N, CA, C and O atoms as a MOPAC input file, in Angstrom:
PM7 MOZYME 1SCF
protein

 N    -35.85800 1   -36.94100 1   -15.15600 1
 C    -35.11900 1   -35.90800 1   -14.50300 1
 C    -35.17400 1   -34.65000 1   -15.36800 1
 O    -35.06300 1   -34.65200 1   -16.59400 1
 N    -35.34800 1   -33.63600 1   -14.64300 1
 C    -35.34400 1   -32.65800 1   -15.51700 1
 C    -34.61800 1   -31.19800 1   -15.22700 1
 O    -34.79300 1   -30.66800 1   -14.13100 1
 N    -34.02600 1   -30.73900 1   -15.95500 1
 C    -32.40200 1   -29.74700 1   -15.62700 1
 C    -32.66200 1   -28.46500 1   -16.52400 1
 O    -33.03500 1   -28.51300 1   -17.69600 1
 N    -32.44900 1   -27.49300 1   -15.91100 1
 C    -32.15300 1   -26.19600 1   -16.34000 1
 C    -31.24000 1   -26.34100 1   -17.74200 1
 O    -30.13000 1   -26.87200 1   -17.78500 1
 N    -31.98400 1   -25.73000 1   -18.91800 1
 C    -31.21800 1   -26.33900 1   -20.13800 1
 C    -29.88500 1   -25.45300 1   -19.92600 1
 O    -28.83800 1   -26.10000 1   -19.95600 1
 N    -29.76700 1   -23.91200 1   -19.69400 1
 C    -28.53700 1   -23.29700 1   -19.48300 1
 C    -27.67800 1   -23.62700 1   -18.68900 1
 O    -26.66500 1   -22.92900 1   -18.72400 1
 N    -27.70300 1   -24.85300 1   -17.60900 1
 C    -26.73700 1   -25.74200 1   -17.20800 1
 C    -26.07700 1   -27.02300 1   -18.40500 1
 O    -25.00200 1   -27.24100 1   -18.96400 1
 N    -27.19500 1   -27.53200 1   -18.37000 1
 C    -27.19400 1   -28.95700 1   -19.29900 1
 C    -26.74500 1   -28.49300 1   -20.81000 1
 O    -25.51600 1   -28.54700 1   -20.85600 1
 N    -27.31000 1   -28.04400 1   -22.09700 1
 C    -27.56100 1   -28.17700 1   -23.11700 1
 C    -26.87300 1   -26.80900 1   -24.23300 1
 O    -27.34300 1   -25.68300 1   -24.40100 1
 N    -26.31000 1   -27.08800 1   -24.51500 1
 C    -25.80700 1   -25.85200 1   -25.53100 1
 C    -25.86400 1   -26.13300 1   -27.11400 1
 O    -24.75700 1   -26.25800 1   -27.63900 1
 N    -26.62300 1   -26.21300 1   -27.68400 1
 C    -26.31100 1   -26.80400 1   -29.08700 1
 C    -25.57200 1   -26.41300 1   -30.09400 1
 O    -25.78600 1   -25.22300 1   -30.32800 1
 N    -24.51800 1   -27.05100 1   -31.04900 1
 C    -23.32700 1   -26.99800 1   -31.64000 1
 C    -23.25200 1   -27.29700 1   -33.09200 1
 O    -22.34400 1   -27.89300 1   -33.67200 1
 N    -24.80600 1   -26.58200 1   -33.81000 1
 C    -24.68500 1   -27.48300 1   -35.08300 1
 C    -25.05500 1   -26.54800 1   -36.93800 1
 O    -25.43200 1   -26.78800 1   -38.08500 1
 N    -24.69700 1   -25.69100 1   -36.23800 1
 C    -24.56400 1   -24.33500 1   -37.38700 1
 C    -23.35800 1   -23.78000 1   -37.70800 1
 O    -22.50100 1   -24.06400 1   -36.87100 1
 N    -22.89800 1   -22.96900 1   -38.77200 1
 C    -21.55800 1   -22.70200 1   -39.05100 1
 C    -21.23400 1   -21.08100 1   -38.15500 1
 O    -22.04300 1   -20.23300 1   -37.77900 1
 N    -20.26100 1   -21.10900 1   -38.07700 1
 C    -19.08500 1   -19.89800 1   -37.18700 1
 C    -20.29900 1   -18.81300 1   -38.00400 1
 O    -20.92000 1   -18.90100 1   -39.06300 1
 N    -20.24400 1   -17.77300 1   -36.88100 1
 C    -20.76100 1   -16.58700 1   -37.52200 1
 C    -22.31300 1   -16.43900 1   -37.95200 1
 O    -22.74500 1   -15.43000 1   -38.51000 1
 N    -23.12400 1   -17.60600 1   -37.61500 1
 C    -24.61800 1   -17.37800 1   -37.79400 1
 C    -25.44900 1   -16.65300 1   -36.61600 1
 O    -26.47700 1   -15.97900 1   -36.67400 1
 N    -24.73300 1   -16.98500 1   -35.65500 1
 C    -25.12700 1   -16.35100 1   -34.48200 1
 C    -26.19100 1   -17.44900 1   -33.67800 1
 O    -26.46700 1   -17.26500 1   -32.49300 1
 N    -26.51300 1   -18.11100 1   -34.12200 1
 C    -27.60300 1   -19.33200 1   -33.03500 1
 C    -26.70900 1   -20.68900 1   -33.50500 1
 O    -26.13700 1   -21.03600 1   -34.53900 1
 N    -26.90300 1   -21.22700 1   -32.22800 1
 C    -26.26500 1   -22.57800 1   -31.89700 1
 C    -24.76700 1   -22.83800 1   -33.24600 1
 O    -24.51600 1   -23.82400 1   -33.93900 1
 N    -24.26200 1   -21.87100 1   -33.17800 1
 C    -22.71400 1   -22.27100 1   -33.53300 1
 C    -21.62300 1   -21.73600 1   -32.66100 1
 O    -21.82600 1   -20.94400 1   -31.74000 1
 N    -20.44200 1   -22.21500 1   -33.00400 1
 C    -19.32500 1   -22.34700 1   -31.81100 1
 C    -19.52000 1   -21.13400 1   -30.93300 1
 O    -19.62500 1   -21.28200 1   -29.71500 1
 N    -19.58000 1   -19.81100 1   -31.55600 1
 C    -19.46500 1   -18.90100 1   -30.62300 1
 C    -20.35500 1   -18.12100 1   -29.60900 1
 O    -20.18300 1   -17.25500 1   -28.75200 1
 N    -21.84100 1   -19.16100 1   -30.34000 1
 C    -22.75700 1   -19.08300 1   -28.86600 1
 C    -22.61200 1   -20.12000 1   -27.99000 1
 O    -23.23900 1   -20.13000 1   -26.93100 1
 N    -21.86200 1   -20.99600 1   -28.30300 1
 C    -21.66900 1   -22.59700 1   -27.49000 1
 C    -20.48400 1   -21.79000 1   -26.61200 1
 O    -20.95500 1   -21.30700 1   -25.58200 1
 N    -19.19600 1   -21.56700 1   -26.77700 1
 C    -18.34400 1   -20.41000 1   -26.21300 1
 C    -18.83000 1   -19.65100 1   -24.93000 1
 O    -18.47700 1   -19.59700 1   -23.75300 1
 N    -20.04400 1   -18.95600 1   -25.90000 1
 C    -20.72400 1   -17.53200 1   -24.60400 1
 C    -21.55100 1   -18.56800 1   -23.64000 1
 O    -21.68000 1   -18.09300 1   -22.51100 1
 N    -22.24100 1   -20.07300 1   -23.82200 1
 C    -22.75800 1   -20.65800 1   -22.80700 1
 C    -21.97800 1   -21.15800 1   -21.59400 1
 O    -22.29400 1   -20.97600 1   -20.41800 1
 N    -20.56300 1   -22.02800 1   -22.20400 1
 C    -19.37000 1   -22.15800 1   -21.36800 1
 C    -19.44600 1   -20.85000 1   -20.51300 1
 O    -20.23000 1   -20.82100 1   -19.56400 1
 N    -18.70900 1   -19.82500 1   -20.79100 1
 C    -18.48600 1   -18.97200 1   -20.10500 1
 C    -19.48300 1   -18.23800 1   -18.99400 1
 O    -19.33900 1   -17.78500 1   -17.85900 1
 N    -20.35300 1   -18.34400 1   -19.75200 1
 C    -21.88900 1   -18.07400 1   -18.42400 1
 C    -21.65600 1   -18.41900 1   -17.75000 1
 O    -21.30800 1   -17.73400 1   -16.78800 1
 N    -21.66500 1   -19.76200 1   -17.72100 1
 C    -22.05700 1   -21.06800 1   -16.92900 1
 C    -20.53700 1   -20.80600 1   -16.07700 1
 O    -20.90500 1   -20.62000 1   -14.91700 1
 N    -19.31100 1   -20.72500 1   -16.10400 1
 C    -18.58000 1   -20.49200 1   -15.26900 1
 C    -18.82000 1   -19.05900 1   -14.52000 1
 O    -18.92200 1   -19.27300 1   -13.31200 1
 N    -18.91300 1   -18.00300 1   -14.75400 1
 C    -19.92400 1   -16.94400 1   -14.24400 1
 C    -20.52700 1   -17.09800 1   -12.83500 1
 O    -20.30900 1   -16.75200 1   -11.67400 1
 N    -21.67800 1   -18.02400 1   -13.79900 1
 C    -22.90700 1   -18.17000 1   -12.54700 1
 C    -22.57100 1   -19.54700 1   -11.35200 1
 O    -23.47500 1   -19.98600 1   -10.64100 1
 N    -21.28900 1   -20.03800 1   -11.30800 1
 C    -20.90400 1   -20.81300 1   -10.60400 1
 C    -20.06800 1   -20.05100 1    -9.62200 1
 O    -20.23800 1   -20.09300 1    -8.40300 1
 N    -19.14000 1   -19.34000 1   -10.25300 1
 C    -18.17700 1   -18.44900 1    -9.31400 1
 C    -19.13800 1   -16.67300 1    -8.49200 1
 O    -18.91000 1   -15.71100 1    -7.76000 1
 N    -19.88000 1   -17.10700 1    -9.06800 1
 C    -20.95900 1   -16.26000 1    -8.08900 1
 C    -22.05400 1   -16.85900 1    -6.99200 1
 O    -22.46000 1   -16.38500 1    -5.93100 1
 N    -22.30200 1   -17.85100 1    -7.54900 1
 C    -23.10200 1   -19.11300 1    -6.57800 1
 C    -22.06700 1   -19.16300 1    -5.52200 1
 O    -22.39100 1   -19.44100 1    -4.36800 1
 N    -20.91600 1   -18.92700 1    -5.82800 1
 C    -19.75800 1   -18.99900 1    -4.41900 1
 C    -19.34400 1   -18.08100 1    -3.58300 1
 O    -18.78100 1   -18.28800 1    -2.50800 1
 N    -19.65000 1   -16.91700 1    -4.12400 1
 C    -19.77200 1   -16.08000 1    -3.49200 1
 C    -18.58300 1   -15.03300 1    -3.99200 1
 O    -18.18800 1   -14.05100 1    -3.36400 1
 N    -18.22100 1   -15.39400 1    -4.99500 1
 C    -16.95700 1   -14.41700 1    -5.83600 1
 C    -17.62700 1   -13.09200 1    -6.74100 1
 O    -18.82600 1   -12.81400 1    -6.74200 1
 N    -16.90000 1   -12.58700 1    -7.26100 1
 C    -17.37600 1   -11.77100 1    -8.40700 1
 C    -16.79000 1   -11.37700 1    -9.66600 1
 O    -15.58200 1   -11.14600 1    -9.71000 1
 N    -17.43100 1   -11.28600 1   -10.57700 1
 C    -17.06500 1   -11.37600 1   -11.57300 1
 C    -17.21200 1    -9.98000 1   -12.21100 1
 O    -18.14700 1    -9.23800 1   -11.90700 1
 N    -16.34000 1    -9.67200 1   -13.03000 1
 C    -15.97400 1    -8.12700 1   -13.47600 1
 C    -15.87700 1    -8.00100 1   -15.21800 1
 O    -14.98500 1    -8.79400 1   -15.52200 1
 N    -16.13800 1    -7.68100 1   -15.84300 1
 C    -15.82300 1    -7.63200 1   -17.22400 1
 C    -15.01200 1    -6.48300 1   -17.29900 1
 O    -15.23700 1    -5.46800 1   -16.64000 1
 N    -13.95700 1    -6.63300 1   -18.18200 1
 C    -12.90800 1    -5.06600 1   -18.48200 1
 C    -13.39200 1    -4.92500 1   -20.24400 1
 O    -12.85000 1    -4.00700 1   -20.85900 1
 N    -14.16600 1    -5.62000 1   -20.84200 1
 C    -13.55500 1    -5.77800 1   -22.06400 1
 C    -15.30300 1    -5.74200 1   -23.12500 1
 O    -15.97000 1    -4.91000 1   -22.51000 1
 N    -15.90700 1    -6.10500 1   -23.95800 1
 C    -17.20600 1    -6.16700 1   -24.47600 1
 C    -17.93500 1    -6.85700 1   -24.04500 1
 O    -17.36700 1    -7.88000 1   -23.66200 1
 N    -19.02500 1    -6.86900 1   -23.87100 1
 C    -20.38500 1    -7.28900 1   -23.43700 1
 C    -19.71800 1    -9.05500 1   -23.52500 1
 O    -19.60000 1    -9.63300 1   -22.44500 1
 N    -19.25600 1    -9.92900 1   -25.01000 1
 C    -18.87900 1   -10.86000 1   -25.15500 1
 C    -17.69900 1   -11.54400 1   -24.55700 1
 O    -17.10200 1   -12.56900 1   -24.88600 1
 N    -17.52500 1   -10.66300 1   -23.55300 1
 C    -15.84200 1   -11.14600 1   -22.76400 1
 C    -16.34900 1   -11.11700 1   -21.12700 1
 O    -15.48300 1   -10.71300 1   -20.35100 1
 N    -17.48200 1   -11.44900 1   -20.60600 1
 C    -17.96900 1   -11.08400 1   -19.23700 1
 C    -17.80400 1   -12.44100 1   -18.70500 1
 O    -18.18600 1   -12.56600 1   -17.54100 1
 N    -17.22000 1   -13.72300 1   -19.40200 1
 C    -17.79300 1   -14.52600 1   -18.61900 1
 C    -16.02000 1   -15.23000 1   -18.13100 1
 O    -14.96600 1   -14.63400 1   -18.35200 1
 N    -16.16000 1   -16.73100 1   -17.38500 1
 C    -15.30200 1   -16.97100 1   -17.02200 1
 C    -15.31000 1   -18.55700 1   -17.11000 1
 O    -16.11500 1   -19.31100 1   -16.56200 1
 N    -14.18200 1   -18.91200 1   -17.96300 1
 C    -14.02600 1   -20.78700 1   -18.00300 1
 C    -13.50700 1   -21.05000 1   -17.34800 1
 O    -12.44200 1   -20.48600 1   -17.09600 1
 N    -14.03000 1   -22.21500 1   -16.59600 1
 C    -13.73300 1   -23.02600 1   -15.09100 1
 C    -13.33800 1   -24.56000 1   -16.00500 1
 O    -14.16400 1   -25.17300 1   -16.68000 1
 N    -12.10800 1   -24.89900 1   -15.84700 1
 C    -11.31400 1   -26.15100 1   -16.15800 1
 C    -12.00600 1   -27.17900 1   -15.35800 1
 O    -12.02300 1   -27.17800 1   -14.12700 1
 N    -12.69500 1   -28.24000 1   -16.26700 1
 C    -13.22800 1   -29.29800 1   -15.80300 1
 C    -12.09000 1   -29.86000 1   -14.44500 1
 O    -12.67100 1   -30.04600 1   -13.37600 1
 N    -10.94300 1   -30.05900 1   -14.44800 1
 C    -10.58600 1   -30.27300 1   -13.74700 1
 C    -10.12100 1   -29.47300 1   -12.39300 1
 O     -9.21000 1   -29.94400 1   -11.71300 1
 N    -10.79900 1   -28.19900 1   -12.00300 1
 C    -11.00600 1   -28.02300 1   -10.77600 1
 C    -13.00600 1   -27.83900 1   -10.52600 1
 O    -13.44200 1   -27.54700 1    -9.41200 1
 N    -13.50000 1   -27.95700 1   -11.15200 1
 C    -14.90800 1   -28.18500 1   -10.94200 1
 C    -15.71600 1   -28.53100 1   -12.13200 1
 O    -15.71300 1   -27.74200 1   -13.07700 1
 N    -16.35400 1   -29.53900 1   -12.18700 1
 C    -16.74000 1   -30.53000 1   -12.89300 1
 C    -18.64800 1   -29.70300 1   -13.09600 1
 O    -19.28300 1   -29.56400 1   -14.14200 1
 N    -18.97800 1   -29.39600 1   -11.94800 1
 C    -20.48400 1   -28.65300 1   -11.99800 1
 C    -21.25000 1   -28.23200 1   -10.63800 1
 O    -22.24800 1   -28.53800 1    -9.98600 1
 N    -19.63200 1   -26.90600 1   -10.61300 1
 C    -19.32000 1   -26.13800 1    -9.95400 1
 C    -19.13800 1   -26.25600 1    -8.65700 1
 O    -19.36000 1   -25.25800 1    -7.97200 1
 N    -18.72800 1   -27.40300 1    -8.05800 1
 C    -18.47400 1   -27.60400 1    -6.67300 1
 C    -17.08600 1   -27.67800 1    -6.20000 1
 O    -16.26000 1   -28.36700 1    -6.80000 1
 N    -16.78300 1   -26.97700 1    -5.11600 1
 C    -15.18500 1   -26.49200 1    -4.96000 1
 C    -14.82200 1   -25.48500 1    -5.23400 1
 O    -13.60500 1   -25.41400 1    -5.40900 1
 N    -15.52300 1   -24.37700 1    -5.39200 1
 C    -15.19600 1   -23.29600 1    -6.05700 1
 C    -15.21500 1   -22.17800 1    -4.39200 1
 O    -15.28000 1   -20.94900 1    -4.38300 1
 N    -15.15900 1   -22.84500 1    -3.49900 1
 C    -15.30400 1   -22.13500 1    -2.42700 1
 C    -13.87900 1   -21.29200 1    -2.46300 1
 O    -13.93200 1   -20.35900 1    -1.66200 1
 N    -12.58900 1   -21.36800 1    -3.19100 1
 C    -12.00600 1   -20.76500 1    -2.79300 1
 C    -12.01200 1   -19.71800 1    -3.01600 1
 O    -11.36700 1   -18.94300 1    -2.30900 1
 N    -12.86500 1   -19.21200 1    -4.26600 1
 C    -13.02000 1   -17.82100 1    -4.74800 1
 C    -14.10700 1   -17.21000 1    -4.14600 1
 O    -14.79400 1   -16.48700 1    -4.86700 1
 N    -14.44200 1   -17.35600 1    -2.87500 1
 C    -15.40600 1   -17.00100 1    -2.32700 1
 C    -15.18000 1   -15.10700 1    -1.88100 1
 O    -16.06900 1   -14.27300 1    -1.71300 1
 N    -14.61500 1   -15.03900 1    -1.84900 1
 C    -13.69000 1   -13.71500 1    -1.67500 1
 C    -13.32200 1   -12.51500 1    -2.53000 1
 O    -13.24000 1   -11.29500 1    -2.38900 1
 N    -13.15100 1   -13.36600 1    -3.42200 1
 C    -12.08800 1   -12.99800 1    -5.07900 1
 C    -12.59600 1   -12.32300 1    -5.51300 1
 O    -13.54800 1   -12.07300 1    -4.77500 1
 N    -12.63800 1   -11.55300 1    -6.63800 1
 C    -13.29200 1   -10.86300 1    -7.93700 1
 C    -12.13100 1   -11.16000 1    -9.16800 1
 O    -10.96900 1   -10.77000 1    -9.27900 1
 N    -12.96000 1   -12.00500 1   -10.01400 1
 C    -12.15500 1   -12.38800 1   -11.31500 1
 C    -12.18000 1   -11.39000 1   -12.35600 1
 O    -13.31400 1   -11.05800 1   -12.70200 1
 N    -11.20000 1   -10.81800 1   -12.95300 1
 C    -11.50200 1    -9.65200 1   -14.16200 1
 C    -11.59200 1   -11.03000 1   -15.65700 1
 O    -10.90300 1   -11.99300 1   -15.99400 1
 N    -12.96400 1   -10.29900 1   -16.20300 1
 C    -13.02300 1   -11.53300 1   -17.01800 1
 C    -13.14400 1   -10.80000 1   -18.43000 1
 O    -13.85600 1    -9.81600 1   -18.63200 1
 N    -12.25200 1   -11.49800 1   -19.47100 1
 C    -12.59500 1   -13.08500 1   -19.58900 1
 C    -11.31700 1   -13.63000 1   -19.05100 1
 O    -10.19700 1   -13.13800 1   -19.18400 1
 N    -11.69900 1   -14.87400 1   -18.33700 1
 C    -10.43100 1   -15.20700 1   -17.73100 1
 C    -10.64000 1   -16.75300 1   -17.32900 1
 O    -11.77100 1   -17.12600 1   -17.01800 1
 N     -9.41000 1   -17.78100 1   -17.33400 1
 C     -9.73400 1   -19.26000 1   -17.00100 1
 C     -9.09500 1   -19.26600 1   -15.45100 1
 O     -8.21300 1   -18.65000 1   -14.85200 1
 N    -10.26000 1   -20.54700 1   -15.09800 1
 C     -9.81700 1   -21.10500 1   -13.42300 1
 C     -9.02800 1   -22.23400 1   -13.69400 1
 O     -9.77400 1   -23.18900 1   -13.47600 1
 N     -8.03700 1   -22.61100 1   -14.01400 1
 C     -7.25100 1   -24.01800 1   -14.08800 1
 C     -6.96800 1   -24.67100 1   -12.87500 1
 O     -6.86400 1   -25.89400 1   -12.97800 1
 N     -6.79800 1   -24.14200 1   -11.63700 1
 C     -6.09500 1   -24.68900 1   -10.44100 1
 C     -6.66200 1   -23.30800 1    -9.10800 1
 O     -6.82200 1   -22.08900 1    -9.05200 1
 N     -6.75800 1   -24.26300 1    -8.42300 1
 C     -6.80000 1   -23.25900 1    -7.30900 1
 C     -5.36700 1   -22.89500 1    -6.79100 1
 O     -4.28700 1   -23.46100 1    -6.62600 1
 N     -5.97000 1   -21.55000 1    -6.60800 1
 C     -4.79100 1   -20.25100 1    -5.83600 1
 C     -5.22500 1   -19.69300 1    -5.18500 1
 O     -4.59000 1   -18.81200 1    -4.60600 1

């Protein structure tokens, strides 16, 4: 099987502040990745804040890999910002 690594794969194994595969590019992949889900739905996404604040974390527990997200089909999220529950 084979998967789009920017869905699947973020690697987590360098110290804070190197800039490749440590926490705070693992961070900016999360947040993509909620992004490009709440736009696959037809929402939009807005940044108010630096280039590094554009994206949006979607709580495993209202979409697992990105399905259900129909309710923001409408919406525009100002990001950075979390989906915990639908509203």
């Amino acid at each position: 099987m084979e998967v789009r690594r920017e869905d699947e794969f973020s690697p987590l194994k360098n110290a804070k502040g190197t800039g490749e595969d440590d926490p705070d590019t693992s961070k900016q992949d999360i947040l993509n990745q909620g992004r490009r889900w709440i736009e696959n739905n037809g929402g939009t996404v807005e940044s108010e804040g630096a280039v590094d604040e554009t994206g949006v974390e979607v709580s495993p527990l209202v979409s697992y890999g990105g399905e259900g997200l129909e309710f923001l089909q409408t919406r525009t999220i100002k990001a950075p910002a979390v989906i915990e529950k639908e509203e």
